[in-house]
Short mmCIF file of C-alpha atoms (C1' of nucleotides) in Angstrom, two decimals:
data_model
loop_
_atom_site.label_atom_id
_atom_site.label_comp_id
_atom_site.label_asym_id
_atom_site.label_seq_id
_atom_site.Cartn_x
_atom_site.Cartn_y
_atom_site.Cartn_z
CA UNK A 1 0.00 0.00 0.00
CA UNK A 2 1.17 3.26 -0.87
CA UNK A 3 1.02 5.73 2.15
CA UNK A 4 0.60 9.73 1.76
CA UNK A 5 0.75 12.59 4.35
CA UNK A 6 0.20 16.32 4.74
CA UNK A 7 1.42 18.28 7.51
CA UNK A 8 -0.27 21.23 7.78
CA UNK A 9 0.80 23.91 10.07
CA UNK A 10 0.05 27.16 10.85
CA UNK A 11 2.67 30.10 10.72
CA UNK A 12 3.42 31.73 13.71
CA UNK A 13 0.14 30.80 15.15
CA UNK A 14 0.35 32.75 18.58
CA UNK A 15 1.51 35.69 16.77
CA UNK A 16 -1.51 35.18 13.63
CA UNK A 17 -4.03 34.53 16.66
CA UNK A 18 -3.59 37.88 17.91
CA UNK A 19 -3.82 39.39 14.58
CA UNK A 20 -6.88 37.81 13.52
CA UNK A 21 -8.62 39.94 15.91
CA UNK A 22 -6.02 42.82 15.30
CA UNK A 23 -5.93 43.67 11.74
CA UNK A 24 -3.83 46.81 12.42
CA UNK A 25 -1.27 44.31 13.35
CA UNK A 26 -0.67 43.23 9.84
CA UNK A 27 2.49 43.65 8.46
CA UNK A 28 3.96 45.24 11.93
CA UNK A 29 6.25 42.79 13.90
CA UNK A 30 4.43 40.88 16.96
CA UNK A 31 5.74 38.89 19.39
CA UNK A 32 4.13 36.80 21.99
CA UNK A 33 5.50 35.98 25.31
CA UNK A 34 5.66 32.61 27.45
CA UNK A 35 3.96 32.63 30.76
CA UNK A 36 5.38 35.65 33.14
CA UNK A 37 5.95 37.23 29.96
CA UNK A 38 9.50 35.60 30.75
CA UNK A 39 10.65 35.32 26.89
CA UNK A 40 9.50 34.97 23.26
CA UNK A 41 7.77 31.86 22.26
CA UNK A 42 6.41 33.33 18.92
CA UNK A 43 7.30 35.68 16.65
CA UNK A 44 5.43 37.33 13.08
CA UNK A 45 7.68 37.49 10.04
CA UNK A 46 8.47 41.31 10.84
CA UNK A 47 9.69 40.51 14.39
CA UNK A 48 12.29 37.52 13.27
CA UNK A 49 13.46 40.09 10.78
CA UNK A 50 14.51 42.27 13.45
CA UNK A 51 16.52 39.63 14.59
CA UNK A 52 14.16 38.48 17.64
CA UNK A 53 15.11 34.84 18.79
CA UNK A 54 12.97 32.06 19.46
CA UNK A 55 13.07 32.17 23.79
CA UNK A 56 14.77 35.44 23.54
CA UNK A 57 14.43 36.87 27.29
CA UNK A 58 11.95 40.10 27.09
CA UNK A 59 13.61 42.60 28.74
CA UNK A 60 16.30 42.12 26.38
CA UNK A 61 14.12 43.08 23.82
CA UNK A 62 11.81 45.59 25.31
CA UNK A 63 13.44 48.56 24.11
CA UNK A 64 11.98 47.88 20.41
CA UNK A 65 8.94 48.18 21.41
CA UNK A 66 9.72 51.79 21.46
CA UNK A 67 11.95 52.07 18.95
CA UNK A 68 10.90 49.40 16.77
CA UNK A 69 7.47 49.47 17.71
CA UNK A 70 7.71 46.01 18.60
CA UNK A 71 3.79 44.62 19.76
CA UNK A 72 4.27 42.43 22.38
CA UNK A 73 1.39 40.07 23.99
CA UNK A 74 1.15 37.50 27.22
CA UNK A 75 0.32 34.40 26.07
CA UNK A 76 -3.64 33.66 25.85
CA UNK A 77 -3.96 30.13 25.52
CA UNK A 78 -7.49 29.27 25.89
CA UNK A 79 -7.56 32.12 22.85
CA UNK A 80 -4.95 29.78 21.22
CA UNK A 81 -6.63 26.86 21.51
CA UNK A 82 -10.16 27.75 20.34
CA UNK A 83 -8.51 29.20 17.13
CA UNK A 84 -6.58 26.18 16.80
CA UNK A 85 -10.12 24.13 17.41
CA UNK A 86 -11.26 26.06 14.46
CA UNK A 87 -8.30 24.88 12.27
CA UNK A 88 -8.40 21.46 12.90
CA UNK A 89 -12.19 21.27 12.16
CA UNK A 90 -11.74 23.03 9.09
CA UNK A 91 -8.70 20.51 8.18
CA UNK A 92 -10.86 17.53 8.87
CA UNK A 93 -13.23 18.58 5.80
CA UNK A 94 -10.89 17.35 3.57
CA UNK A 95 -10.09 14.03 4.80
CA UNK A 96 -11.64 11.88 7.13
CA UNK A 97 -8.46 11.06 9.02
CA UNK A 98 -6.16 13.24 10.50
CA UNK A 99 -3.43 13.19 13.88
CA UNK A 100 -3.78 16.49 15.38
CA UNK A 101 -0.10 16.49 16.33
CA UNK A 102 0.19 20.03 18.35
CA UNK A 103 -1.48 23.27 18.95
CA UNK A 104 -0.81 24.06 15.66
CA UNK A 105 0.35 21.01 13.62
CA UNK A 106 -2.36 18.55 12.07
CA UNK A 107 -1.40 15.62 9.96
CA UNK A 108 -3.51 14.60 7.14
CA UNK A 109 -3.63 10.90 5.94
CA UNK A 110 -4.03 11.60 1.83
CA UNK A 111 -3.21 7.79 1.38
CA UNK A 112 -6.55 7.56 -0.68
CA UNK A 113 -5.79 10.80 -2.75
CA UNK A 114 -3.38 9.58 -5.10
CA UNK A 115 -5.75 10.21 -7.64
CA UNK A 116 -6.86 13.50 -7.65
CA UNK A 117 -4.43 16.85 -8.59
CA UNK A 118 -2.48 16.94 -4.88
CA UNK A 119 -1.21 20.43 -5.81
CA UNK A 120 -4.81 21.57 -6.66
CA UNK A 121 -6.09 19.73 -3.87
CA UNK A 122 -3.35 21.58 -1.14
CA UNK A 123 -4.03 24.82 -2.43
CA UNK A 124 -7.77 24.68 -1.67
CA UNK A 125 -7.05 23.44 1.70
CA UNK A 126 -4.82 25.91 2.20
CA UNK A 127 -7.19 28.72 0.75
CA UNK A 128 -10.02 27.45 3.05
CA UNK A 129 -8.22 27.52 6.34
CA UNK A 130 -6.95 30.89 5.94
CA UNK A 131 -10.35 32.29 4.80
CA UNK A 132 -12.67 30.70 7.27
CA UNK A 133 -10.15 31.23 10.32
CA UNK A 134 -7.78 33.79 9.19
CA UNK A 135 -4.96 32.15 10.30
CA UNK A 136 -2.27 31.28 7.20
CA UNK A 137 -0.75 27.88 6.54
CA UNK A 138 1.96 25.92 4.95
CA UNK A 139 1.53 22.36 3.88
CA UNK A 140 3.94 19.38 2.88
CA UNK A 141 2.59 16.80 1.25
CA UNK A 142 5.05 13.20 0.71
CA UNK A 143 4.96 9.43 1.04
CA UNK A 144 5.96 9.50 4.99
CA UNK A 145 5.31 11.56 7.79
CA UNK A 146 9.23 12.56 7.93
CA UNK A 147 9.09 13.76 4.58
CA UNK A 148 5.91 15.47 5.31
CA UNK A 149 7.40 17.57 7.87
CA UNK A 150 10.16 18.06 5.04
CA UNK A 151 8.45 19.40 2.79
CA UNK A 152 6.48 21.65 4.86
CA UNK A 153 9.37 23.53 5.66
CA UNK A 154 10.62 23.86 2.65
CA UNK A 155 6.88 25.08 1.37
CA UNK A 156 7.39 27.86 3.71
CA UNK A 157 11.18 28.50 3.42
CA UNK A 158 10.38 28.79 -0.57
CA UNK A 159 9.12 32.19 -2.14
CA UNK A 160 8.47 29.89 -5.36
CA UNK A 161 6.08 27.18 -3.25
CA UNK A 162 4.66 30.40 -1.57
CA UNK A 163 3.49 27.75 1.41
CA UNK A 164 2.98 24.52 -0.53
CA UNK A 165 4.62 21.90 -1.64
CA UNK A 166 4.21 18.40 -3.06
CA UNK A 167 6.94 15.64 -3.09
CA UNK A 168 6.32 12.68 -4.70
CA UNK A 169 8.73 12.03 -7.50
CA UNK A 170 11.95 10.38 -5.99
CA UNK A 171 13.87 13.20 -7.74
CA UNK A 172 12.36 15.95 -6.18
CA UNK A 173 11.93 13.94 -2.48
CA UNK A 174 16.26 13.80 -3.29
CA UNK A 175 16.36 17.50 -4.25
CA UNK A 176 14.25 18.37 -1.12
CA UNK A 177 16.26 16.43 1.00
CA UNK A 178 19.51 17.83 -0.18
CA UNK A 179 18.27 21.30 0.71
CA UNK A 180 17.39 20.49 3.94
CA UNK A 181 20.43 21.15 6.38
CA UNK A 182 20.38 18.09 9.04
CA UNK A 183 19.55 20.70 11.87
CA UNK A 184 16.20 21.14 10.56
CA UNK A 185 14.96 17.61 10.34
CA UNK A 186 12.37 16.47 12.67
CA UNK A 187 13.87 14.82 15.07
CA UNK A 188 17.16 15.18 15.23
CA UNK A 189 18.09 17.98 18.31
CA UNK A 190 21.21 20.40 18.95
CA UNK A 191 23.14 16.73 20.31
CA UNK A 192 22.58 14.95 17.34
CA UNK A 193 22.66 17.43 14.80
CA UNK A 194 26.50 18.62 16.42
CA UNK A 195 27.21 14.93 16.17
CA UNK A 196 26.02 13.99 12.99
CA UNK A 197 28.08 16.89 11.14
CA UNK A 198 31.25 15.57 13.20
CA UNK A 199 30.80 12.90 11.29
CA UNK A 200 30.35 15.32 8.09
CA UNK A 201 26.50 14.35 7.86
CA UNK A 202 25.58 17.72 7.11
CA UNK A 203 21.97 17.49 5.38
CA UNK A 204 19.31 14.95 5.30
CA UNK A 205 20.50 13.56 2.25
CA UNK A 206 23.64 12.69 3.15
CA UNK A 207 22.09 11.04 6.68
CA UNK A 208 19.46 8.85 3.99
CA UNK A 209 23.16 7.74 2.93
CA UNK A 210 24.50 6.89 5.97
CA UNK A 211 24.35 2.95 6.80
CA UNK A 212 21.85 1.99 9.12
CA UNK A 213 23.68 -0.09 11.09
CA UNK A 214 25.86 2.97 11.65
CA UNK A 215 22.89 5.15 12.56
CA UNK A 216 21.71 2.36 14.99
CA UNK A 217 24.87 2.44 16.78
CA UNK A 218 25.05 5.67 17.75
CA UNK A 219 21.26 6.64 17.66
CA UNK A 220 19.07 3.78 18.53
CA UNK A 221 16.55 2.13 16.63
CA UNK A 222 14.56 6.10 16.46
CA UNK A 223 17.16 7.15 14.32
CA UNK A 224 16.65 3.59 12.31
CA UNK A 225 13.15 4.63 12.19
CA UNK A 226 13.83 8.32 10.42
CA UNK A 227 16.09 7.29 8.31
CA UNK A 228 13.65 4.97 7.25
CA UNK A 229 11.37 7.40 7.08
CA UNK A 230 13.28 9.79 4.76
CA UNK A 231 14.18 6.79 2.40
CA UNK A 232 10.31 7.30 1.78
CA UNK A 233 9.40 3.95 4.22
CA UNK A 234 6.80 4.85 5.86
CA UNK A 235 7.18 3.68 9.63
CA UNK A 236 4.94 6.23 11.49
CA UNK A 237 1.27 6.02 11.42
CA UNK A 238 -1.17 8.31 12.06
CA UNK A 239 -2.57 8.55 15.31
CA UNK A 240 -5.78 9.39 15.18
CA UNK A 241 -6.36 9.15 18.54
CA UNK A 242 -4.55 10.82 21.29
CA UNK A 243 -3.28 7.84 23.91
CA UNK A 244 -4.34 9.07 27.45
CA UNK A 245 -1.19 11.20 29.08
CA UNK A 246 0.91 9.14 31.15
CA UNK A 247 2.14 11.87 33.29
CA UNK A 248 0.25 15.44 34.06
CA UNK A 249 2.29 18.33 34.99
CA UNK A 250 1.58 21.69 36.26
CA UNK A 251 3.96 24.19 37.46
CA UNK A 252 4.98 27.79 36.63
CA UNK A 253 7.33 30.40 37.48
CA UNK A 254 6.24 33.02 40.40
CA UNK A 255 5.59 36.17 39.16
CA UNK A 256 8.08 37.50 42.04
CA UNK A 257 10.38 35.99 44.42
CA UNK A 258 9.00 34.12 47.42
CA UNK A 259 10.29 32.45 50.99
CA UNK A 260 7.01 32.13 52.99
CA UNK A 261 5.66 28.69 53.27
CA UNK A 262 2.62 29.72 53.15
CA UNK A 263 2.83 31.67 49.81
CA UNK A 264 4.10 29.26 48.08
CA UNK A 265 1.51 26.36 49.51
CA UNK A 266 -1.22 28.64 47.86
CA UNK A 267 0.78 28.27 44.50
CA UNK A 268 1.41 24.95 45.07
CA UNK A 269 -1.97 23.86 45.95
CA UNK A 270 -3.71 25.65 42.70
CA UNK A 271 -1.23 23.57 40.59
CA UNK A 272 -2.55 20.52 42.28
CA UNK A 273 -6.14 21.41 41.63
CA UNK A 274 -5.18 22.13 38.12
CA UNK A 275 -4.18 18.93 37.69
CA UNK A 276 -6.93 17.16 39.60
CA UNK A 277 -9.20 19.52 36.49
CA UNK A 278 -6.82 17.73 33.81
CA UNK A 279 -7.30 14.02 34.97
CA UNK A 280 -11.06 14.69 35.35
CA UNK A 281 -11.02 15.85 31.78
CA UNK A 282 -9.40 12.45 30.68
CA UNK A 283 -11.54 10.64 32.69
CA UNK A 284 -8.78 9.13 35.14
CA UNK A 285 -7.31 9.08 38.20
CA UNK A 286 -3.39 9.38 39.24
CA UNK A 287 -1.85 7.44 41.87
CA UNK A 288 1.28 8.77 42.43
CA UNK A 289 1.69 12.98 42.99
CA UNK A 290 5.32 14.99 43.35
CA UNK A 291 5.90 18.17 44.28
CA UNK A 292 9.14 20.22 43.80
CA UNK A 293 10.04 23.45 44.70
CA UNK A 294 13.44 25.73 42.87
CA UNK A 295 15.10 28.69 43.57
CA UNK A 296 16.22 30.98 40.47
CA UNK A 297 19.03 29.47 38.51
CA UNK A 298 19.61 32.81 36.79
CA UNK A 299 20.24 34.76 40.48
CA UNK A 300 23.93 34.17 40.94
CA UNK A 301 23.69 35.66 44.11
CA UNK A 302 21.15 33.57 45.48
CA UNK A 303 21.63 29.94 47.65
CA UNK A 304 20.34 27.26 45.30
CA UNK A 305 17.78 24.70 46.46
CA UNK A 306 15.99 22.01 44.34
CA UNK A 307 13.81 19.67 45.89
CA UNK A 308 11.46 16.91 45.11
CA UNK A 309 9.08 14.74 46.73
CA UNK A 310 6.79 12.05 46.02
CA UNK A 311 3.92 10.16 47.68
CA UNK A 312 1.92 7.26 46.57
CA UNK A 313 -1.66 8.07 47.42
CA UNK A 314 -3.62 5.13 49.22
CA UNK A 315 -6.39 5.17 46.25
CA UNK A 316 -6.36 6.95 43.15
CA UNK A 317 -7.90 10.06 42.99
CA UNK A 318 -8.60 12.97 40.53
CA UNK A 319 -10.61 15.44 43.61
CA UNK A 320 -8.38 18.60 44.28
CA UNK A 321 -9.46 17.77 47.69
CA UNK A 322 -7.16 14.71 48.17
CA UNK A 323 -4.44 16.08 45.46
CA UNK A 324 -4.26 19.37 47.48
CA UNK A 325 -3.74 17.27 50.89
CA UNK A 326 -0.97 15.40 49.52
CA UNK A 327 0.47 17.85 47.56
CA UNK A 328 0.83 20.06 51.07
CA UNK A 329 2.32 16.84 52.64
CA UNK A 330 4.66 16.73 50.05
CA UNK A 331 5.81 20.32 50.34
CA UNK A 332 6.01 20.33 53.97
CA UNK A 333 8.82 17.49 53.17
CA UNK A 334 10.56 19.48 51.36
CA UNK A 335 10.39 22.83 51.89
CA UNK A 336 13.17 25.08 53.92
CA UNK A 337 12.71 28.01 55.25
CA UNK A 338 15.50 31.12 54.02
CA UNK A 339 15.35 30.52 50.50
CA UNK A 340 14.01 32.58 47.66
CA UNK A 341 11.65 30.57 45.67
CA UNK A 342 10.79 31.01 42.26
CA UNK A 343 9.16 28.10 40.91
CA UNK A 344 7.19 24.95 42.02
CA UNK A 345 5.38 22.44 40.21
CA UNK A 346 3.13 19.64 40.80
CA UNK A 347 3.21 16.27 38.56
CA UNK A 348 0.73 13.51 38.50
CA UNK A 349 1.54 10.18 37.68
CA UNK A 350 0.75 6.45 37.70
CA UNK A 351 -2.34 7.38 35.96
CA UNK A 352 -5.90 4.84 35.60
CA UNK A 353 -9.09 5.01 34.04
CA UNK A 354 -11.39 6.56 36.31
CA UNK A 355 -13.49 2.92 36.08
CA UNK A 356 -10.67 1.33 37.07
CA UNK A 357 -9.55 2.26 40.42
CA UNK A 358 -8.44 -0.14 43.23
CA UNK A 359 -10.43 0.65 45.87
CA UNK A 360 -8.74 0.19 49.88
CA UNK A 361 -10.34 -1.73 52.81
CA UNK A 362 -9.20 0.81 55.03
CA UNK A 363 -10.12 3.91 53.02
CA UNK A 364 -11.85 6.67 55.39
CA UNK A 365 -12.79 9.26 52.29
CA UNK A 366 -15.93 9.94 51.38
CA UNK A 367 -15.15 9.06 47.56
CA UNK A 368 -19.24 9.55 46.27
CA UNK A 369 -19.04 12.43 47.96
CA UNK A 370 -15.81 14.10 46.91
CA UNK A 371 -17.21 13.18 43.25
CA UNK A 372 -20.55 15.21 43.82
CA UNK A 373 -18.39 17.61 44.81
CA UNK A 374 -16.12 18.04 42.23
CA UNK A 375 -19.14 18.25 39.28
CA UNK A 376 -20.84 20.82 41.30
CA UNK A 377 -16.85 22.69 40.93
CA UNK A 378 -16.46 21.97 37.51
CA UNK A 379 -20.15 22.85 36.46
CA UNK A 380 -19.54 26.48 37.80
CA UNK A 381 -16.01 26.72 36.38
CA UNK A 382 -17.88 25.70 33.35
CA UNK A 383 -20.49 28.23 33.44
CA UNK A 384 -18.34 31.10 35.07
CA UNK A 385 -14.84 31.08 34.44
CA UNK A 386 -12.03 29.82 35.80
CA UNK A 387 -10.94 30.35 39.43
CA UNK A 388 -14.65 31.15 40.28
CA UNK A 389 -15.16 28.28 42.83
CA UNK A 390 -12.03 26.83 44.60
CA UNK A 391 -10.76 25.04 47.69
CA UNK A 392 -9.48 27.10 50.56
CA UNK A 393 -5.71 26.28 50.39
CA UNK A 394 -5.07 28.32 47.27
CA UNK A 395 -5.63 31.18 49.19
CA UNK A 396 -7.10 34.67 48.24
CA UNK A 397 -3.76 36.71 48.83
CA UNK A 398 -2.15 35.21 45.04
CA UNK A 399 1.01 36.78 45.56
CA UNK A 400 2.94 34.33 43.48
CA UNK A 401 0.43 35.18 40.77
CA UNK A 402 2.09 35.35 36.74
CA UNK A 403 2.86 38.20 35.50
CA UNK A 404 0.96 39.00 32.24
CA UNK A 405 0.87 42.64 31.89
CA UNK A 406 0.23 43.03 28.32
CA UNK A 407 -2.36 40.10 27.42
CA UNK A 408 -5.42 40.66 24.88
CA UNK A 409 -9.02 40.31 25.54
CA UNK A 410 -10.33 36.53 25.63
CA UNK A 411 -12.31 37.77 22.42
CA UNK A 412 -13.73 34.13 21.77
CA UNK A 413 -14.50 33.59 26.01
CA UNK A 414 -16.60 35.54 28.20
CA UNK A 415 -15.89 35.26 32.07
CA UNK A 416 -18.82 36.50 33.78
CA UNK A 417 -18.07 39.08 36.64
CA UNK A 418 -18.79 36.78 39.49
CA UNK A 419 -17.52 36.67 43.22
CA UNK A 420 -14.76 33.88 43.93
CA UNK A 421 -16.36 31.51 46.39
CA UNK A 422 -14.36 29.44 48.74
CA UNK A 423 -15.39 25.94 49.34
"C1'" DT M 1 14.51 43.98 38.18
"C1'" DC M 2 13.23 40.70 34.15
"C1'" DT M 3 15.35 34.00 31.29
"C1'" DG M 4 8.42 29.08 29.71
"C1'" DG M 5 5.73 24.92 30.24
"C1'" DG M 6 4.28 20.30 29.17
"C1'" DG M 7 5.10 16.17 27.18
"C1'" DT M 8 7.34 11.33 24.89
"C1'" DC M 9 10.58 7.57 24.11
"C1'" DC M 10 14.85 4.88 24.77
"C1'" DT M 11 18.88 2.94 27.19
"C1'" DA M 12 21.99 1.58 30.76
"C1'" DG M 13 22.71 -0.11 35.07
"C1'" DG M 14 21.46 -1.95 39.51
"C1'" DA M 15 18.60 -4.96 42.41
"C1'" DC M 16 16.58 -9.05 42.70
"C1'" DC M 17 14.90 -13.70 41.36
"C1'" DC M 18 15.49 -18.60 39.80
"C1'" DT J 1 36.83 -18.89 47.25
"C1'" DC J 2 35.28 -19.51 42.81
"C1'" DT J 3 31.85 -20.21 39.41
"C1'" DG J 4 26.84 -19.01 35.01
"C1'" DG J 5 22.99 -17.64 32.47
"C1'" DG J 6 18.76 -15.54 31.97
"C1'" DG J 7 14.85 -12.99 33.25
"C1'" DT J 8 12.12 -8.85 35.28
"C1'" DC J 9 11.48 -4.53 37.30
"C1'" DC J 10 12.80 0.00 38.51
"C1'" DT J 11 15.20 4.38 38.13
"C1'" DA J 12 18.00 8.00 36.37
"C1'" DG J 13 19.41 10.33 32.66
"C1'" DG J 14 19.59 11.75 28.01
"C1'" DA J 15 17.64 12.63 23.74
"C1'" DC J 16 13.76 14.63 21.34
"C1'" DC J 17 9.08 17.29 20.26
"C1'" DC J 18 5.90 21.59 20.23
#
DNA sequence: TCTGGGGTCCTAGGACCC
DNA sequence: TCTGGGGTCCTAGGACCC
């Protein structure tokens, strides 16, 4: 069987969100910062010709806002990921099956499209996304999914594929490869990609002519599998759907410095109930929750501390009731007093089907009861926003709260102007 | 002053078992 | 004191992705 793939992706989709709804924003450069509006996580065509860099720290860069005028934005994400809702439905018009692979990456199985005029066909997928959702495009289309995300770049690199591109004939797949510089293919990192030109491998051609028993050697059988890949064997499928997370993480940067136990057990303690929202999302329940707390690597000045700690639950759970008790055990464990904090984090893990928990003789919780509980929560989060309804231990003070001093309007959301209420 | 957050997969090595 | 092979499970660490 003869396998075909798109990748479609959009172009620097934070960036093109906020413009969507900001048409004065075309053609000026935008940038859009990660959480804390630490550094630059995307950047419009305008902004990367000023010579912005990917994670670029802001206040490196603030003073072309002035002089540039640079537009900078916090990150918005439930924004983000409505637009990027929008996108994927549109994709899925085209072809029954597709692997939304990121925020802003879909893959398209075309394996039944062999037929039709694939250049014809990408442009009117292309046209269609950008009119219906405003955000623009680019999209590879080849025999694997490696080649895929080859050609994708190179549709966007190229002012002559102007965002589209189509390899299927073995000499263009070898002319596409050759202009691909080994840093840029998909799956090979800054280790690799140092490595593999030590070894003068210095484009993705050259690495499809590498033996494989070489490549095996020093890159595992994943490397096996892209080279592979980029001989035009396909080896990746399309996942169609997303395997439940094995791990759930929440943690962010303080939007100052903190030392107070307290302070940072509010923090903490949202994290946890964040988390508890993600597993009741996926329908499961974790077993195992860790807590860590760090000090600023970047403050030379400071005394370092890093700090972990784990506990295995007696029955798996997904209430922020229980995941904020354990969580607070967990940082009591760890936590020191004199230090300046400025991150913690909370990770779930060992994670079950909700339908599949192993209940304990000796359990004392209420577990119906905690589970009323928690749909009561999460209908009025539903209904009124975020942060409406919580439990006590994430406090009211919010002093380690992100900063996010220049974030748009949640133009597709409404938060109603309710009262926090404290359960 | 100010430097993100959330994931996956693979391997090597140690502990332990028969 | 010396001697073997094979299996499993767990963890830490390293690589990668967006």
């Amino acid at each position: 069987m003869t396998t075909l793939f798109g990748l479609c992706d959009c172009n620097n989709f934070y960036a093109s969100c906020e413009r969507v709804f900001d048409p004065s924003l075309n053609g000026k450069p935008v940038v859009v910062l990660s959480n804390n509006d630490g550094c630059v996580i995307a950047r419009s065509n305008e902004a990367k010709a000023l010579g912005i860099q990917m994670g670029d720290p802001f206040f490196k860069i603030r003073n072309l806002v002035e002089h540039k005028h640079l537009h900078a934005f916090s990150s918005n994400y439930v924004l983000y990921g409505d637009m990027s809702d929008r996108v994927m439905q549109t994709l899925s018009l085209f072809t029954p099956n597709v692997e939304v692979y990121s925020i802003d990456e879909c893959f398209l199985d075309l394996g039944n499209f062999y037929d039709v005029n694939l250049f014809n066909y990408a442009w009117e997928i292309k046209r269609t996304v950008t009119r219906w959702t405003g955000i623009p495009v680019s999209l590879g289309i080849a025999p694997t999914k490696a080649l895929a995300k080859v050609a994708n770049k190179l549709a966007k690199k190229s002012a002559k594929a102007n965002g589209v591109l189509v390899l299927t004939e073995p000499y263009h797949i070898e002319k596409a490869l050759e202009a691909t510089k080994i840093e840029d293919v998909w799956g090979v990192g800054r280790q690799y990609a140092k490595f593999l030109k030590n070894h003068h491998i210095n484009t993705a051609l050259d690495f499809t002519n590498a033996s494989e028993n070489w490549i095996r050697k020093h890159m595992t059988v994943v490397g096996v599998r892209l080279h592979k890949e980029l001989r035009g064997e396909s080896c990746l499928e399309l996942d169609e759907v997303a395997p439940p997370k094995k791990g759930i993480c929440t943690s962010r940067s303080f939007g100052k410095k903190l030392t107070t136990f307290e302070d940072i057990l509010e923090a903490t303690a949202s994290y946890a109930a964040k988390c508890a929202k993600k597993l009741r999302n996926q329908k499961s329940c974790a077993k195992l929750v860790t807590v860590f707390v760090q000090t600023n690597p970047f403050s030379e000045n400071d005394r370092q501390y890093y700090n972990s700690k784990t506990i295995c639950m007696p029955v798996a759970t997904n209430s922020d009731i229980e995941l904020i008790h354990y969580a607070t055990l967990s940082l009591k464990a760890i936590f020191k007093p004199h230090y300046w904090y400025k991150k913690s984090g909370v990770i779930v893990t060992e994670i079950v089907p909700e339908t599949q928990i192993q209940f304990d003789l000796l359990d004392t919780v209420d577990r119906d009861k905690h589970n009323s509980l928690m749909k009561v929560m999460d209908g009025l989060t539903d209904r009124f926003g975020r942060s409406k309804v919580h439990v006590a231990a994430q406090g009211i003070s919010k002093s380690w709260l992100l900063k996010s001093d220049y974030k748009s309007p949640c133009y597709t959301t409404r938060l109603e102007d309710m009262p926090t209420v404290f359960i």
